Amino acid sequence: MYSLPFAPLFLLLSSACVASSDQKVLQETTDSSCHNACQALSLSLGSLTHVGLSPSHGQKFFATQQANLIPACIFTPSSPRDLSVGLQTIKSYGCHFAIRSGGHSSATGWSNSDGGVSIDLGEFKDVELVKDGIARVGTGAKWGDVFDFLEPFNLSVVGGRVSDVGVGGLILGGGISYISRRYGWAIDNVKNFEVVLANNSIVNVNQDSAPDLFWALRGGGNNFGIVTRFDLQTYTQGPMWGGFNFHLMSYSDLTSRQSRLNLTSTSSLPYVHSFISNTVSLIWRALCVLGYCIPVNTFFETWQNTTIELANNLHAANTLLSFAYVADVNLHLGCTIVHYTSTVGGPAAYGSISKLPKVYNTYRNASIRDFCDEQKRVNLAGSRNLWLAATFRLNSTLISHIYNIFLSETPSIRLVRGGGAGVNFQPIFLDTIPHFSKNGGNPLGLFAQKEPLMMFGITIKWKHEADDAAVHAFGEAFLQRAVDEGKKMGLWHPYIYQNYAGKGQDVFEGYGEENRKRLREIRGKYDPEEVFGRLVPGGFKI
Ligand SMILES: Cc1cc2nc3c(=O)[nH]c(=O)nc-3n(C[C@H](O)[C@H](O)[C@H](O)COP(=O)(O)OP(=O)(O)OC[C@H]3O[C@@H](n4cnc5c(N)ncnc54)[C@H](O)[C@@H]3O)c2cc1C
């Protein structure tokens, strides 16, 4: 997600409060099939198998609740053949397993196993340029490393926007990139997948060798096999322009909305927190008086109008709006992130957004790698995370209504420490849709779209496991009310972006019944025993 979608200033603020994570009590696994599988892996692939606690393994995950899981063993293959042999062993014991590339999924158990085998693909990290402008990229590489390799050649690929996100998970879920306006999503630019299938064979999957599986892998998640390498089309790309704007929401707008919604804070805060909140509130109000705060409706309307104006400007790569509530200091922030894939034309294209009142801005010309690093700095690992997603037709009035819902739900997380809740909107421009037909098409179900869409993402960060129930109740209620509002206004769309969705959301329903049926048929052909359905609890299941 794009983070700010992820992650505005509130994450910077909150990161200061997240010095350590509460550790799960370490337990021995009691799952004997996995214990036996791990013993067998140790015997056949000993140097690649780690049994016992591994603190460094936990550090490979973005979300604390994933990092805290204790697998029975960690299997770290370094070649497709090792992986194939290991998979055969794990399967034969009926042990459940998780597949990790970059470990950035925020859902518990999605890429680290609780008591089963964690397959860590971090050794598949090679990047090389081969003929016809194709980059071969290992699934375990991080996007920052991929851009480091390609930028000296003035080349790029349709990849991630944050340096330490993994290649594998991002591509298999869709992959929204800085250059997606010009070339589509990452899945549309894969020329070939190297995959270990459920029957242990190692195959190259492309439009000629297996068009059905090639289609399914481009949005089908981890249901079809374990991908070890992606062959990606490269494109000429030099430095570009863009950055963040951090905004303070207008204090008077906010309080008048809160009073119209009859919102009064009932939570009594510990003295220190209430002292900090009151001080922050004083500074916030003073800054608003000085003209630094943004009127709420102007914020949403400017973003919508800019998105409409940029409909035919393919360099206008990234137009993201976000608002956030920092519970620790009771502060409401806004953020816009814009990127233009040329060093010429960006300031004019994003003129209206740039004129909005702001407290901080990072506009500059820089490389994709540099922008990815900036995103990494505001998307710090080490918190508990919940992400949820939906899609609507582009409409700023709906955003304003969703903001009211947000205001009326946030009091329930007023006492949650170490983070806050963020909301982000990013457009799917109509000119991106034709790219979904490239290379035989993809299963996302968006081909017939006739109006621009906005993806809606909720991202919540917090510190203590004890707050899980409150945060999940907040996130689910907020999502449901936002979807209900979208439906009421006739603006809801069934598509849910897999890479931003939360556990329990039925992303494949949004692909459409026909595509889901076809995905199931293809799974039946390539994984008739449903190894990836039965033994891999993580990931969205078709
Ligand atoms: C800070 C941050 C920034 C982000 N920015 C963007 C962005 O700009 N654009 C975007 O589109 N998304 C973005 N995302 C979402 C991101 O794409 C997903 O979280 C993605 O799943 C991460 O991939 P990973 O390999 O790091 O994750 P992992 O947690 O390792 O894997 C995610 C899922 O994919 C499966 N999987 C991983 N590798 C393989 C494989 N080789 N074969 C089969 N299954 C596999 C795993 O089993 C798991 O279910 C961002 C996420 C974060 C946390």
Coordinates of C-alpha atoms in Angstrom, one line a residue, residues 28-504:
E28 CA 7.6 -25.8 22.3
T29 CA 5.4 -26.9 19.5
T30 CA 3.2 -29.9 20.3
D31 CA 2.4 -30.6 16.7
S32 CA 4.0 -34.0 16.2
S33 CA 3.6 -34.2 12.4
C34 CA 5.6 -31.0 12.2
H35 CA 8.2 -32.1 14.8
N36 CA 8.7 -35.2 12.6
A37 CA 8.8 -33.2 9.4
C38 CA 11.5 -31.0 10.9
Q39 CA 13.5 -33.9 12.0
A40 CA 13.3 -35.4 8.5
L41 CA 14.3 -32.0 7.0
S42 CA 17.3 -31.8 9.3
L43 CA 18.4 -35.2 8.2
S44 CA 18.1 -34.6 4.5
L45 CA 18.8 -30.8 4.3
G46 CA 20.5 -30.2 7.6
S47 CA 22.4 -27.1 6.8
L48 CA 19.2 -25.4 5.5
T49 CA 17.0 -26.3 8.4
H50 CA 17.0 -24.5 11.7
V51 CA 15.3 -26.1 14.7
G52 CA 14.9 -24.1 17.9
L53 CA 14.5 -20.5 18.6
S54 CA 16.0 -18.0 16.2
P55 CA 15.8 -14.4 17.2
S56 CA 17.1 -13.2 13.9
H57 CA 14.2 -15.0 12.1
G58 CA 11.7 -12.9 14.0
Q59 CA 13.4 -9.7 12.8
K60 CA 12.5 -10.6 9.2
F61 CA 8.9 -9.7 9.7
F62 CA 7.2 -6.3 9.4
A63 CA 4.4 -6.9 11.9
T64 CA 5.2 -7.9 15.5
Q65 CA 2.4 -10.4 15.7
Q66 CA 4.0 -12.3 12.8
A67 CA 7.5 -11.9 14.3
N68 CA 6.3 -13.4 17.6
L69 CA 5.2 -16.7 16.1
I70 CA 7.3 -19.7 16.9
P71 CA 7.7 -22.2 14.0
A72 CA 8.7 -25.8 14.7
C73 CA 11.6 -25.2 12.3
I74 CA 12.8 -22.8 9.7
F75 CA 13.7 -24.1 6.3
T76 CA 15.9 -21.8 4.1
P77 CA 16.3 -23.4 0.7
S78 CA 18.9 -21.8 -1.6
S79 CA 18.0 -23.5 -4.9
P80 CA 14.7 -24.6 -6.5
R81 CA 15.9 -28.2 -6.1
D82 CA 16.4 -27.9 -2.3
L83 CA 13.0 -26.3 -2.1
S84 CA 11.4 -29.1 -4.1
V85 CA 13.0 -31.8 -1.9
G86 CA 12.0 -29.9 1.2
L87 CA 8.4 -29.4 0.1
Q88 CA 8.1 -33.1 -0.6
T89 CA 9.2 -33.9 2.9
I90 CA 6.9 -31.3 4.6
K91 CA 4.0 -32.6 2.5
S92 CA 4.7 -36.2 3.3
Y93 CA 4.3 -35.5 7.0
G94 CA 1.2 -33.5 6.5
C95 CA 2.8 -30.5 8.3
H96 CA 1.4 -27.1 7.8
F97 CA 3.8 -24.4 6.5
A98 CA 4.2 -20.8 5.7
I99 CA 6.0 -19.2 2.8
R100 CA 8.0 -16.0 3.3
S101 CA 9.6 -13.7 0.7
G102 CA 10.0 -10.3 2.3
G103 CA 7.8 -10.9 5.4
H104 CA 5.8 -7.7 5.0
S105 CA 2.3 -9.2 5.2
S106 CA 0.5 -7.8 8.3
A107 CA -1.7 -10.8 8.9
T108 CA -0.7 -13.3 11.6
G109 CA 0.6 -16.6 10.1
W110 CA 0.6 -15.3 6.5
S111 CA 4.3 -15.8 6.1
N112 CA 5.6 -17.1 9.4
S113 CA 4.3 -20.4 10.8
D114 CA 2.8 -21.0 14.2
G115 CA 4.2 -24.4 15.1
G116 CA 4.7 -25.6 11.5
V117 CA 7.6 -25.1 9.0
S118 CA 8.4 -21.6 8.0
I119 CA 9.9 -21.7 4.5
D120 CA 12.1 -18.6 4.3
L121 CA 12.9 -17.8 0.6
G122 CA 15.4 -15.0 1.6
E123 CA 18.2 -16.8 -0.2
F124 CA 16.5 -16.5 -3.6
K125 CA 17.7 -12.9 -3.9
D126 CA 19.7 -12.7 -7.1
V127 CA 18.9 -10.1 -9.6
E128 CA 20.3 -10.2 -13.2
L129 CA 19.7 -8.7 -16.6
V130 CA 19.3 -11.2 -19.4
K131 CA 18.4 -10.7 -23.1
D132 CA 15.4 -8.8 -24.4
G133 CA 15.4 -6.4 -21.5
I134 CA 14.3 -9.0 -19.0
A135 CA 15.4 -8.8 -15.4
R136 CA 15.5 -12.1 -13.5
V137 CA 14.6 -11.4 -9.9
G138 CA 14.6 -13.8 -7.0
T139 CA 11.5 -13.9 -4.9
G140 CA 13.4 -13.2 -1.7
A141 CA 15.0 -10.0 -3.0
K142 CA 13.9 -6.7 -1.6
W143 CA 12.7 -3.9 -3.9
G144 CA 15.5 -1.6 -2.8
D145 CA 18.0 -4.2 -3.9
V146 CA 16.3 -4.6 -7.3
F147 CA 16.4 -0.9 -8.0
D148 CA 20.0 -0.6 -6.8
F149 CA 20.9 -3.2 -9.4
L150 CA 18.9 -1.7 -12.3
E151 CA 19.4 2.1 -11.8
P152 CA 23.0 2.2 -13.1
F153 CA 21.6 0.9 -16.4
N154 CA 18.9 3.6 -16.4
L155 CA 16.3 0.9 -16.1
S156 CA 13.5 0.0 -13.8
V157 CA 10.8 -2.6 -13.4
V158 CA 7.2 -2.4 -12.2
G159 CA 7.8 -3.2 -8.6
G160 CA 7.3 -2.0 -5.1
R161 CA 7.4 1.5 -3.6
V162 CA 9.1 0.7 -0.3
S163 CA 12.7 -0.5 -0.2
D164 CA 12.4 -3.4 2.2
V165 CA 9.1 -5.0 0.9
G166 CA 9.7 -8.4 -0.7
V167 CA 9.4 -9.2 -4.3
G168 CA 7.3 -12.4 -4.0
G169 CA 4.3 -11.3 -2.0
L170 CA 4.0 -7.9 -3.7
I171 CA 3.9 -9.4 -7.2
L172 CA 1.6 -12.4 -6.5
G173 CA -1.0 -10.0 -5.0
G174 CA -0.9 -7.4 -7.8
G175 CA 1.9 -5.0 -7.3
I176 CA 1.3 -1.2 -7.5
S177 CA 4.4 0.6 -8.6
Y178 CA 5.6 4.2 -9.2
I179 CA 5.5 3.4 -12.9
S180 CA 2.1 1.6 -13.0
R181 CA 0.4 4.4 -14.8
R182 CA 2.5 3.7 -17.8
Y183 CA 2.9 0.0 -17.7
G184 CA 0.2 -1.5 -15.4
W185 CA 0.7 -3.5 -12.2
A186 CA 3.6 -5.8 -11.5
I187 CA 1.6 -8.9 -12.5
D188 CA 1.1 -7.4 -15.9
N189 CA 4.8 -7.2 -16.5
V190 CA 5.9 -10.7 -15.5
K191 CA 7.1 -12.6 -18.6
N192 CA 7.9 -15.9 -16.8
F193 CA 7.6 -17.4 -13.3
E194 CA 9.9 -20.2 -12.1
V195 CA 7.7 -22.2 -9.8
V196 CA 7.9 -25.3 -7.6
L197 CA 4.6 -27.0 -7.9
A198 CA 2.7 -29.1 -5.4
N199 CA 3.9 -32.3 -7.2
N200 CA 7.5 -31.0 -6.5
S201 CA 8.3 -30.3 -10.2
I202 CA 10.2 -27.2 -11.0
V203 CA 8.6 -25.4 -14.0
N204 CA 8.9 -22.2 -16.0
V205 CA 5.4 -20.8 -16.4
N206 CA 4.8 -18.3 -19.2
Q207 CA 2.2 -17.5 -21.9
D208 CA 3.6 -20.3 -24.1
S209 CA 4.3 -23.0 -21.6
A210 CA 1.2 -22.9 -19.5
P211 CA -1.1 -20.0 -20.3
D212 CA -3.7 -21.1 -17.7
L213 CA -1.3 -21.2 -14.8
F214 CA 0.4 -18.0 -16.0
W215 CA -3.0 -16.3 -15.8
A216 CA -3.7 -17.7 -12.4
L217 CA -0.4 -16.7 -10.9
R218 CA -1.0 -13.1 -11.8
G219 CA -3.2 -12.3 -8.8
G220 CA -3.9 -15.7 -7.5
G221 CA -1.7 -15.3 -4.4
N222 CA 0.0 -18.4 -2.9
N223 CA -2.6 -21.0 -4.1
F224 CA -0.7 -22.5 -7.0
G225 CA 2.9 -23.1 -6.1
I226 CA 6.0 -21.5 -4.6
V227 CA 7.6 -19.0 -7.0
T228 CA 11.3 -18.9 -6.8
R229 CA 12.0 -16.3 -9.6
F230 CA 10.2 -13.7 -11.6
D231 CA 11.3 -12.7 -15.1
L232 CA 10.3 -9.0 -15.4
Q233 CA 10.1 -6.6 -18.3
T234 CA 12.4 -3.7 -17.7
Y235 CA 11.7 -0.1 -18.8
T236 CA 13.9 3.0 -19.3
Q237 CA 13.5 5.1 -16.2
G238 CA 15.7 7.9 -14.7
P239 CA 15.1 10.1 -11.8
M240 CA 11.6 11.4 -11.0
W241 CA 10.0 14.1 -8.9
G242 CA 7.7 13.9 -5.8
G243 CA 7.5 13.5 -2.1
F244 CA 5.2 13.8 0.9
N245 CA 3.1 16.7 2.2
F246 CA 2.1 16.5 5.9
H247 CA -1.0 18.4 6.8
L248 CA -2.7 19.2 10.1
M249 CA -6.5 18.9 9.9
S250 CA -8.4 22.1 10.6
Y251 CA -9.1 22.0 14.4
S252 CA -12.3 24.0 14.1
D253 CA -13.6 21.8 11.2
L254 CA -12.9 18.8 13.2
T255 CA -14.5 20.0 16.4
S256 CA -17.6 21.1 14.6
R257 CA -17.9 17.8 12.8
Q258 CA -17.4 16.1 16.2
S259 CA -20.1 18.1 17.8
R260 CA -22.5 17.5 14.9
L261 CA -21.8 13.8 15.4
N262 CA -22.5 14.2 19.2
L263 CA -19.0 12.9 20.0
T264 CA -17.8 13.5 23.5
S265 CA -14.7 11.8 24.8
T266 CA -15.6 9.5 27.7
S267 CA -12.2 8.0 28.2
S268 CA -10.3 9.3 31.2
L269 CA -6.6 9.4 30.4
P270 CA -3.6 8.9 32.8
Y271 CA -2.2 12.3 33.9
V272 CA 0.9 12.1 31.7
H273 CA -1.1 11.4 28.5
S274 CA -3.7 14.0 29.2
F275 CA -0.9 16.5 29.8
I276 CA 0.8 15.6 26.5
S277 CA -2.5 15.6 24.6
N278 CA -3.5 19.0 26.0
T279 CA -0.1 20.5 25.1
V280 CA -0.3 19.0 21.5
S281 CA -3.8 20.4 21.2
L282 CA -2.6 23.9 22.2
I283 CA 0.2 23.8 19.6
W284 CA -2.2 22.4 17.0
R285 CA -4.8 25.2 17.6
A286 CA -2.1 27.8 17.4
L287 CA -0.8 26.5 14.1
C288 CA -4.3 26.5 12.7
V289 CA -4.7 30.2 13.7
L290 CA -1.4 30.8 11.8
G291 CA -2.9 29.2 8.7
Y292 CA -1.0 25.9 8.7
C293 CA -4.1 23.7 8.9
I294 CA -6.2 22.3 6.1
P295 CA -10.0 22.6 5.8
V296 CA -11.3 19.1 5.7
N297 CA -13.5 19.3 2.6
T298 CA -11.0 21.4 0.6
F299 CA -8.5 18.6 1.3
F300 CA -10.7 15.9 -0.1
E301 CA -12.0 17.9 -3.0
T302 CA -8.6 19.0 -4.1
W303 CA -7.4 15.4 -4.2
Q304 CA -10.4 14.3 -6.2
N305 CA -10.1 17.2 -8.7
T306 CA -6.4 16.6 -9.1
T307 CA -7.0 12.9 -9.8
I308 CA -9.6 13.8 -12.4
E309 CA -7.3 16.4 -14.0
L310 CA -4.5 13.9 -14.2
A311 CA -6.6 11.4 -16.1
N312 CA -4.4 11.5 -19.2
N313 CA -1.1 12.4 -17.6
L314 CA 0.7 9.0 -17.4
H315 CA 3.7 10.5 -15.6
A316 CA 1.5 11.4 -12.7
A317 CA 2.4 8.1 -11.0
N318 CA 1.2 8.4 -7.5
T319 CA -1.6 10.5 -6.1
L320 CA -2.3 9.4 -2.6
L321 CA -4.5 10.9 0.1
S322 CA -4.3 9.8 3.7
F323 CA -5.6 10.9 7.1
A324 CA -4.6 9.5 10.5
Y325 CA -5.5 9.6 14.1
V326 CA -2.5 9.4 16.5
A327 CA -4.1 8.1 19.7
D328 CA -1.0 8.7 21.9
V329 CA -1.4 12.5 21.5
N330 CA -5.0 12.7 20.3
L331 CA -4.0 14.4 17.0
H332 CA -5.6 14.3 13.5
L333 CA -3.2 14.5 10.6
G334 CA -3.5 14.4 6.8
C335 CA -0.9 13.5 4.2
T336 CA -0.6 13.6 0.5
I337 CA 2.0 11.6 -1.4
V338 CA 2.7 12.5 -5.1
H339 CA 5.2 11.2 -7.6
Y340 CA 5.8 12.2 -11.2
T341 CA 8.0 9.9 -13.2
S342 CA 9.9 12.6 -14.9
T343 CA 11.9 15.5 -13.5
V344 CA 9.9 17.9 -15.7
G345 CA 6.2 18.7 -15.2
G346 CA 5.6 17.3 -11.7
P347 CA 5.2 20.7 -9.9
A348 CA 2.6 21.9 -12.5
A349 CA 0.7 18.6 -12.5
Y350 CA 0.4 18.6 -8.7
G351 CA 0.1 22.4 -8.3
S352 CA -3.3 22.3 -6.5
I353 CA -2.1 19.8 -4.0
S354 CA 1.1 21.7 -3.5
K355 CA -0.8 24.8 -2.6
L356 CA -2.7 23.2 0.3
P357 CA -1.6 24.3 3.7
K358 CA 1.0 21.9 5.1
V359 CA 3.5 21.6 8.0
Y360 CA 6.2 19.7 6.2
N361 CA 7.1 18.7 2.6
T362 CA 9.7 16.5 1.0
Y363 CA 9.4 17.4 -2.8
R364 CA 12.6 16.8 -4.8
N365 CA 14.0 15.1 -7.8
A366 CA 15.4 11.7 -6.9
S367 CA 15.8 8.1 -8.0
I368 CA 13.1 5.5 -7.4
R369 CA 15.4 3.9 -4.9
D370 CA 15.6 7.1 -2.9
F371 CA 11.8 7.5 -2.9
C372 CA 11.6 3.8 -1.8
D373 CA 13.9 4.6 1.1
E374 CA 11.8 7.6 2.1
Q375 CA 8.8 5.3 2.3
K376 CA 10.7 2.9 4.4
R377 CA 11.6 5.6 6.9
V378 CA 7.9 6.3 7.5
N379 CA 6.8 2.7 7.5
L380 CA 8.8 1.3 10.4
A381 CA 8.6 -2.4 11.3
G382 CA 8.1 -3.4 14.9
S383 CA 4.4 -2.8 15.7
R384 CA 1.3 -4.9 15.7
N385 CA -0.5 -4.2 12.4
L386 CA -4.0 -4.5 11.0
W387 CA -4.7 -3.7 7.4
L388 CA -8.2 -3.8 5.8
A389 CA -9.3 -2.7 2.3
A390 CA -12.2 -1.9 0.1
T391 CA -12.8 -0.1 -3.3
F392 CA -15.2 2.6 -4.3
R393 CA -15.8 4.8 -7.3
L394 CA -13.8 8.1 -7.0
N395 CA -15.9 10.6 -5.0
S396 CA -14.8 13.2 -2.4
T397 CA -18.3 13.4 -0.8
L398 CA -17.9 9.7 0.1
I399 CA -14.5 10.4 1.6
S400 CA -16.0 13.1 3.7
H401 CA -18.7 10.7 4.9
I402 CA -16.0 8.1 5.6
Y403 CA -14.1 10.7 7.6
N404 CA -17.1 11.3 9.8
I405 CA -17.4 7.5 10.4
F406 CA -13.6 7.6 11.3
L407 CA -14.2 10.4 13.8
S408 CA -17.1 8.6 15.4
E409 CA -15.2 5.3 15.7
T410 CA -11.8 6.6 16.9
P411 CA -12.8 7.3 20.5
S412 CA -12.9 3.5 20.9
I413 CA -9.1 3.4 20.4
R414 CA -8.3 6.5 22.4
L415 CA -6.5 4.4 25.1
V416 CA -4.6 2.2 22.6
R417 CA -0.9 3.0 22.9
G418 CA 2.0 3.0 20.5
G419 CA 0.5 4.0 17.2
G420 CA -2.7 5.1 15.6
A421 CA -5.1 4.5 12.8
G422 CA -4.5 5.7 9.2
V423 CA -6.7 5.7 6.2
N424 CA -5.5 6.0 2.6
F425 CA -7.2 6.5 -0.7
Q426 CA -5.4 5.9 -4.0
P427 CA -6.9 5.9 -7.5
I428 CA -7.1 3.2 -10.1
F429 CA -7.0 5.4 -13.2
L430 CA -9.0 4.3 -16.2
D431 CA -5.8 4.2 -18.3
T432 CA -4.4 1.4 -16.1
I433 CA -7.2 -0.9 -16.9
P434 CA -6.1 -1.9 -20.4
H435 CA -2.8 -3.1 -19.0
F436 CA -4.8 -5.8 -17.1
S437 CA -5.3 -7.4 -20.5
K438 CA -1.6 -7.6 -21.3
N439 CA 0.1 -11.0 -21.7
G440 CA -3.1 -13.0 -21.7
G441 CA -4.9 -10.9 -19.0
N442 CA -5.1 -11.3 -15.2
P443 CA -7.9 -12.6 -12.9
L444 CA -8.6 -9.4 -11.0
G445 CA -11.9 -8.8 -12.7
L446 CA -11.5 -5.2 -13.5
F447 CA -11.5 -5.3 -17.3
A448 CA -14.9 -3.8 -17.8
Q449 CA -14.4 -0.8 -15.4
K450 CA -15.6 2.4 -17.0
E451 CA -15.1 4.9 -14.2
P452 CA -12.0 5.6 -12.1
L453 CA -11.9 3.9 -8.7
M454 CA -10.3 4.7 -5.4
M455 CA -8.8 2.0 -3.3
F456 CA -9.6 2.5 0.4
G457 CA -7.1 1.1 2.9
I458 CA -7.2 1.1 6.7
T459 CA -3.8 0.6 8.5
I460 CA -3.6 0.5 12.2
K461 CA -0.5 0.2 14.3
W462 CA -0.3 -0.5 18.1
K463 CA 2.0 -1.9 20.7
H464 CA 0.3 -4.2 23.1
E465 CA -1.3 -7.6 22.5
A466 CA -3.8 -6.6 25.2
D467 CA -5.3 -4.0 22.8
D468 CA -5.8 -6.5 19.9
A469 CA -9.5 -6.9 20.6
A470 CA -10.2 -3.2 20.8
V471 CA -8.2 -2.5 17.6
H472 CA -9.9 -5.3 15.6
A473 CA -13.3 -4.2 16.8
F474 CA -12.6 -0.7 15.7
G475 CA -11.1 -1.7 12.3
E476 CA -14.0 -4.1 11.5
A477 CA -16.7 -1.7 12.5
F478 CA -15.1 1.2 10.6
L479 CA -14.7 -1.0 7.4
Q480 CA -18.2 -2.2 7.6
R481 CA -19.7 1.2 8.1
A482 CA -17.5 2.7 5.2
V483 CA -18.7 -0.1 2.9
D484 CA -22.3 0.4 3.9
E485 CA -22.0 4.1 3.2
G486 CA -20.4 3.4 -0.2
K487 CA -23.3 1.0 -1.0
K488 CA -25.8 3.5 0.2
M489 CA -24.3 6.1 -2.2
G490 CA -24.1 3.6 -5.1
L491 CA -20.3 4.0 -5.1
W492 CA -19.1 0.6 -3.6
H493 CA -17.1 -1.7 -5.9
P494 CA -16.6 -5.4 -5.0
Y495 CA -12.8 -5.5 -5.8
I496 CA -10.5 -5.7 -2.8
Y497 CA -6.8 -5.3 -3.4
Q498 CA -5.2 -8.5 -2.0
N499 CA -2.0 -6.8 -0.8
Y500 CA -3.9 -4.3 1.4
A501 CA -6.7 -6.7 2.6
G502 CA -7.0 -8.2 6.0
K503 CA -7.4 -11.8 7.1
G504 CA -11.1 -12.8 6.7

